[in-house]
């Protein structure tokens, strides 16, 4: 009936007893401790109380519930050290919390509101119902904090447009698994759905449809605000110089004209790195992006640049000569990326780039984060060693390309990844800031996103949050993840099954 | 008053990308998606018809339709009148699909006069045979053919039976498109259509995971959009027994995942059967025995074989116990009930994957084997059981389908038995063997849709040719169709619908359209629009490749 480890991802330090306390929805109270820096009026926590009340009491309708005199009230008291209620979560935000559940009372202590939000999630997972529908919570003591500060999910809204409500639902589910970064791969070759204030033609001409398949500024604000309330950062990616076909439709002269022989073929390649106008455009666009997205990081892409079009273009070749690059187009790519990274530095933002940038050009600003996406475990381990040895911070995505589906329980592969199992010093290991689950969009849109993402991404969530030694057994994780998956379904998340079986409350949609 | 055929609009502006496939890891097992990038969405000359009709003549003459005046009505000479609720329901359904809901109707006379020459005001549905079969159930021999003529002033849909009319209505709805002003339009068209195979099915497994009725109905609805006509309901299995039997209520009471929330009541079953009937879909239940019956044992003592460990019962149970008379008494009563609950002329009796180890361990079974002279050949015991079961079911006036093992083991089958081929790849040797023995067969082996893989696996399903086995013309005629199977180990209501569609649509066209419909580029174009149509109708059918639909899925 009740599993002592019914929390996903598993907290770092967790003790509980069989002593249990009844909870009555009509006598359950959230409150702020007297010492707490945050008090009523704290937007993040006030909103969290409202959300978690329904998550803790999923059956409660507000009417027809008998209240018995012997039902004692239950108070959950929150204490936070900093009043960061109106801020955004950031790379150094503490997510640590301490949760202590005793008779009639739970105390939740955290340094920040973000830690308190994590603790509320944990508390909601501790509450269970008996066969008669009564709610209980056991005596529990938890000290918890994430293993890695960066635990992300990438959604690709260019290959298919993902309606805003589907993004918001994903953010809800992310909070249930304690993910804290939404990496928004917002534009790419197939479409440019971001409606830019400065360059409205980009989406007018580059989106699948200029009216229905775009993210307006208010859509973006809504996503950022929904994420903030859940302690989730929104990291936008504007990938260049490759993956930019859709940009060219609304911004002439941005892309490189490809040549066939001595005449332009009519096709276009990557961003044209030989023109000053390119850098003016990128600076203006990134300036807008950096003011629209409050996070201090911007993802600049930089992956999979195809050189054939650059090679074909005589102006680009002339530029290569002028710059003394010879015929090494990786130098041209490096030149371009260096300029773009400098723009973000000037804008007070930290850049994240895909590993390709480092592979071609190891001399990039030291605070740039490298994002590993390629290769087998042996390959990415080598890459982790090499990059951290160079003193660079890294983010691991290679083992979590969750868009690649296969038959059976592939969550086991995502679970057994060992992000720090590479050769390197303790100092090097500290440079691994976390990991990311990537859901590329070739075959994914709102019809199948949720069941493909959940609960498979939750397997990675535990790897990135919990202690590796305590969570090394896939077989032990299985019943807990099954239980957690049913919780997600109960919360309206269309999370697919791990294997045969049933949930008490099945998904009731189509 | 003609305007050129605007196929670009009909295609709903599919903007496919030929860009690099982002982030394709350099791992050998993942490169097989690359070839698919060659597909580029372009308008098909057949618009968005799916599955492609046998004969299509599209003209450039375009007519407008308006929800204000347009009607679907019985033709004067039709043998089905307004009392044929099956058709009346279908008219309403397709009106809503075409116009997206009710539009205020004018007086018919007025509307038509105001309409002008380039307007289509009516689709007349004409059932030509004296018995339209309005109140009947579809069967393997049902006539599903129809002829559709779209022309001024009326479009006419002629079909011998209501079953053909249902398909014709779907086809009509697929011909309608929006012009650049959002006006519903249809081109003058002549279609003559009939299915290549009579049995075109989907298997859903409600035992490994319980499937709420709602999701079953939504998939029947989607089957109709794809002209599929058999719902093979694999209703029970080892894991659970959700069928609430009136005769043996303890079967679901004990054997379902939950006796109240995870069962199909008689009313539920009736609803599924009727919902199917109204869409020309047969519902064939499968009660798989003697293996795959662990859940049966919970509510029916002595039904399963007690396994032994040495000389003592181990406490676990194996397949149905074939040596007890009580087993056959139970089966007689049970299948008598089934024969009245499910109106279809066929029941699927399973008979696959029987594990002999438990039978071997049981001393009573060993004694029985000796008495019967079976020696150590347990397949003889299996055949003994199946033979008796088949005879029991034959007395209920039902035909039966069985998985291929039953045939492989040499069980004597009724001439009208259908052997279901599931082992191996495409159309394989087994099809040759079964048909050489003179039995009717259906193919599922290449269409196990529960086996998912990255990228466009629908193409693999599409390229199957069911008759490509070695055999005579006579043998090929014994292949009556196929089924796409979505087994339930990893599937429940959360992911069933996007996993099934549009992958099962590929199977649907293979089973309906002519054998020479194999142009994968044209197919991609039509299927892309067809999937967007399913999405627009509220079905979360997953995408084929990077692109968009004019109306994206509104759920999450």
PDB file of C-alpha atoms in Angstrom, chain B residues 318-423:
ATOM      1  CA  UNK B 318      -0.523 -23.325 -16.184  1.00  0.00           C
ATOM      2  CA  UNK B 319      -2.810 -23.364 -19.223  1.00  0.00           C
ATOM      3  CA  UNK B 320      -6.452 -24.450 -19.108  1.00  0.00           C
ATOM      4  CA  UNK B 321      -6.741 -28.000 -17.771  1.00  0.00           C
ATOM      5  CA  UNK B 322      -7.677 -30.078 -20.817  1.00  0.00           C
ATOM      6  CA  UNK B 323      -8.411 -33.342 -19.007  1.00  0.00           C
ATOM      7  CA  UNK B 324     -11.404 -32.351 -16.884  1.00  0.00           C
ATOM      8  CA  UNK B 325     -15.009 -32.519 -18.021  1.00  0.00           C
ATOM      9  CA  UNK B 326     -15.703 -29.424 -15.930  1.00  0.00           C
ATOM     10  CA  UNK B 327     -13.430 -27.460 -18.244  1.00  0.00           C
ATOM     11  CA  UNK B 328     -15.637 -28.234 -21.213  1.00  0.00           C
ATOM     12  CA  UNK B 329     -18.841 -27.615 -19.279  1.00  0.00           C
ATOM     13  CA  UNK B 330     -17.478 -24.206 -18.396  1.00  0.00           C
ATOM     14  CA  UNK B 331     -16.431 -23.468 -21.964  1.00  0.00           C
ATOM     15  CA  UNK B 332     -19.858 -24.512 -23.293  1.00  0.00           C
ATOM     16  CA  UNK B 333     -21.681 -22.145 -21.013  1.00  0.00           C
ATOM     17  CA  UNK B 334     -19.168 -19.365 -21.463  1.00  0.00           C
ATOM     18  CA  UNK B 335     -19.143 -19.414 -25.252  1.00  0.00           C
ATOM     19  CA  UNK B 336     -22.907 -19.752 -25.320  1.00  0.00           C
ATOM     20  CA  UNK B 337     -23.014 -16.398 -23.559  1.00  0.00           C
ATOM     21  CA  UNK B 338     -20.398 -14.932 -25.881  1.00  0.00           C
ATOM     22  CA  UNK B 339     -22.351 -16.029 -28.934  1.00  0.00           C
ATOM     23  CA  UNK B 340     -25.319 -13.970 -27.795  1.00  0.00           C
ATOM     24  CA  UNK B 341     -23.387 -10.916 -26.576  1.00  0.00           C
ATOM     25  CA  UNK B 342     -21.311 -10.508 -29.739  1.00  0.00           C
ATOM     26  CA  UNK B 343     -23.435 -10.618 -32.870  1.00  0.00           C
ATOM     27  CA  UNK B 344     -20.602 -11.155 -35.333  1.00  0.00           C
ATOM     28  CA  UNK B 345     -20.555 -14.515 -37.089  1.00  0.00           C
ATOM     29  CA  UNK B 346     -17.003 -15.114 -35.879  1.00  0.00           C
ATOM     30  CA  UNK B 347     -15.280 -15.534 -32.533  1.00  0.00           C
ATOM     31  CA  UNK B 348     -11.504 -15.534 -32.222  1.00  0.00           C
ATOM     32  CA  UNK B 349     -10.411 -18.467 -30.068  1.00  0.00           C
ATOM     33  CA  UNK B 350      -6.722 -17.714 -29.793  1.00  0.00           C
ATOM     34  CA  UNK B 351      -4.758 -20.905 -29.320  1.00  0.00           C
ATOM     35  CA  UNK B 352      -1.300 -19.363 -29.464  1.00  0.00           C
ATOM     36  CA  UNK B 353       1.858 -19.773 -27.400  1.00  0.00           C
ATOM     37  CA  UNK B 354       0.881 -22.697 -25.177  1.00  0.00           C
ATOM     38  CA  UNK B 355       3.627 -23.483 -22.686  1.00  0.00           C
ATOM     39  CA  UNK B 356       3.823 -27.233 -22.058  1.00  0.00           C
ATOM     40  CA  UNK B 357       6.022 -27.262 -18.961  1.00  0.00           C
ATOM     41  CA  UNK B 358       3.149 -27.114 -16.478  1.00  0.00           C
ATOM     42  CA  UNK B 359       1.190 -29.836 -18.264  1.00  0.00           C
ATOM     43  CA  UNK B 360       4.346 -31.950 -18.237  1.00  0.00           C
ATOM     44  CA  UNK B 361       4.750 -31.504 -14.495  1.00  0.00           C
ATOM     45  CA  UNK B 362       1.222 -32.602 -13.632  1.00  0.00           C
ATOM     46  CA  UNK B 363       0.839 -36.369 -12.903  1.00  0.00           C
ATOM     47  CA  UNK B 364      -2.878 -36.444 -13.753  1.00  0.00           C
ATOM     48  CA  UNK B 365      -2.130 -35.026 -17.149  1.00  0.00           C
ATOM     49  CA  UNK B 366       0.634 -37.563 -17.680  1.00  0.00           C
ATOM     50  CA  UNK B 367      -1.840 -40.361 -16.880  1.00  0.00           C
ATOM     51  CA  UNK B 368      -4.364 -38.851 -19.274  1.00  0.00           C
ATOM     52  CA  UNK B 369      -1.723 -38.620 -21.985  1.00  0.00           C
ATOM     53  CA  UNK B 370      -0.990 -42.314 -21.586  1.00  0.00           C
ATOM     54  CA  UNK B 371      -4.676 -43.215 -21.680  1.00  0.00           C
ATOM     55  CA  UNK B 372      -5.146 -41.252 -24.882  1.00  0.00           C
ATOM     56  CA  UNK B 373      -2.003 -42.674 -26.419  1.00  0.00           C
ATOM     57  CA  UNK B 374      -0.446 -39.233 -26.901  1.00  0.00           C
ATOM     58  CA  UNK B 375       2.922 -40.447 -25.612  1.00  0.00           C
ATOM     59  CA  UNK B 376       5.068 -37.426 -24.847  1.00  0.00           C
ATOM     60  CA  UNK B 377       3.643 -35.241 -27.596  1.00  0.00           C
ATOM     61  CA  UNK B 378       1.949 -32.401 -25.788  1.00  0.00           C
ATOM     62  CA  UNK B 379       0.933 -30.707 -29.009  1.00  0.00           C
ATOM     63  CA  UNK B 380      -1.470 -33.650 -29.345  1.00  0.00           C
ATOM     64  CA  UNK B 381      -2.973 -32.732 -25.992  1.00  0.00           C
ATOM     65  CA  UNK B 382      -3.257 -29.126 -27.119  1.00  0.00           C
ATOM     66  CA  UNK B 383      -4.990 -30.264 -30.276  1.00  0.00           C
ATOM     67  CA  UNK B 384      -7.279 -32.487 -28.230  1.00  0.00           C
ATOM     68  CA  UNK B 385      -8.355 -29.453 -26.214  1.00  0.00           C
ATOM     69  CA  UNK B 386      -8.758 -27.140 -29.174  1.00  0.00           C
ATOM     70  CA  UNK B 387     -10.694 -29.753 -31.114  1.00  0.00           C
ATOM     71  CA  UNK B 388     -13.199 -30.075 -28.303  1.00  0.00           C
ATOM     72  CA  UNK B 389     -13.405 -26.300 -27.948  1.00  0.00           C
ATOM     73  CA  UNK B 390     -13.973 -25.823 -31.653  1.00  0.00           C
ATOM     74  CA  UNK B 391     -16.764 -28.359 -31.568  1.00  0.00           C
ATOM     75  CA  UNK B 392     -18.346 -26.533 -28.639  1.00  0.00           C
ATOM     76  CA  UNK B 393     -18.176 -23.183 -30.425  1.00  0.00           C
ATOM     77  CA  UNK B 394     -19.547 -24.744 -33.612  1.00  0.00           C
ATOM     78  CA  UNK B 395     -22.719 -25.633 -31.705  1.00  0.00           C
ATOM     79  CA  UNK B 396     -23.260 -21.923 -30.969  1.00  0.00           C
ATOM     80  CA  UNK B 397     -23.625 -21.321 -34.719  1.00  0.00           C
ATOM     81  CA  UNK B 398     -20.453 -19.252 -34.819  1.00  0.00           C
ATOM     82  CA  UNK B 399     -17.505 -19.447 -37.088  1.00  0.00           C
ATOM     83  CA  UNK B 400     -14.103 -19.101 -35.553  1.00  0.00           C
ATOM     84  CA  UNK B 401     -10.714 -17.565 -36.101  1.00  0.00           C
ATOM     85  CA  UNK B 402      -7.601 -19.050 -34.534  1.00  0.00           C
ATOM     86  CA  UNK B 403      -3.928 -18.107 -34.390  1.00  0.00           C
ATOM     87  CA  UNK B 404      -1.705 -20.067 -36.765  1.00  0.00           C
ATOM     88  CA  UNK B 405      -0.346 -22.562 -34.194  1.00  0.00           C
ATOM     89  CA  UNK B 406      -3.696 -24.334 -34.139  1.00  0.00           C
ATOM     90  CA  UNK B 407      -3.350 -25.039 -37.843  1.00  0.00           C
ATOM     91  CA  UNK B 408       0.350 -25.871 -37.479  1.00  0.00           C
ATOM     92  CA  UNK B 409      -0.508 -28.542 -34.917  1.00  0.00           C
ATOM     93  CA  UNK B 410      -2.824 -30.251 -37.353  1.00  0.00           C
ATOM     94  CA  UNK B 411      -6.116 -29.602 -35.616  1.00  0.00           C
ATOM     95  CA  UNK B 412      -9.070 -30.384 -37.806  1.00  0.00           C
ATOM     96  CA  UNK B 413     -10.766 -27.100 -38.667  1.00  0.00           C
ATOM     97  CA  UNK B 414     -14.170 -26.284 -40.064  1.00  0.00           C
ATOM     98  CA  UNK B 415     -13.930 -25.262 -43.717  1.00  0.00           C
ATOM     99  CA  UNK B 416     -14.901 -21.677 -42.864  1.00  0.00           C
ATOM    100  CA  UNK B 417     -12.293 -21.303 -40.104  1.00  0.00           C
ATOM    101  CA  UNK B 418      -9.976 -18.330 -40.501  1.00  0.00           C
ATOM    102  CA  UNK B 419      -6.310 -18.929 -39.722  1.00  0.00           C
ATOM    103  CA  UNK B 420      -4.562 -15.838 -38.380  1.00  0.00           C
ATOM    104  CA  UNK B 421      -0.885 -15.668 -39.393  1.00  0.00           C
ATOM    105  CA  UNK B 422       1.240 -13.738 -36.918  1.00  0.00           C
ATOM    106  CA  UNK B 423       4.707 -15.309 -36.866  1.00  0.00           C
TER     107      UNK B 423
END
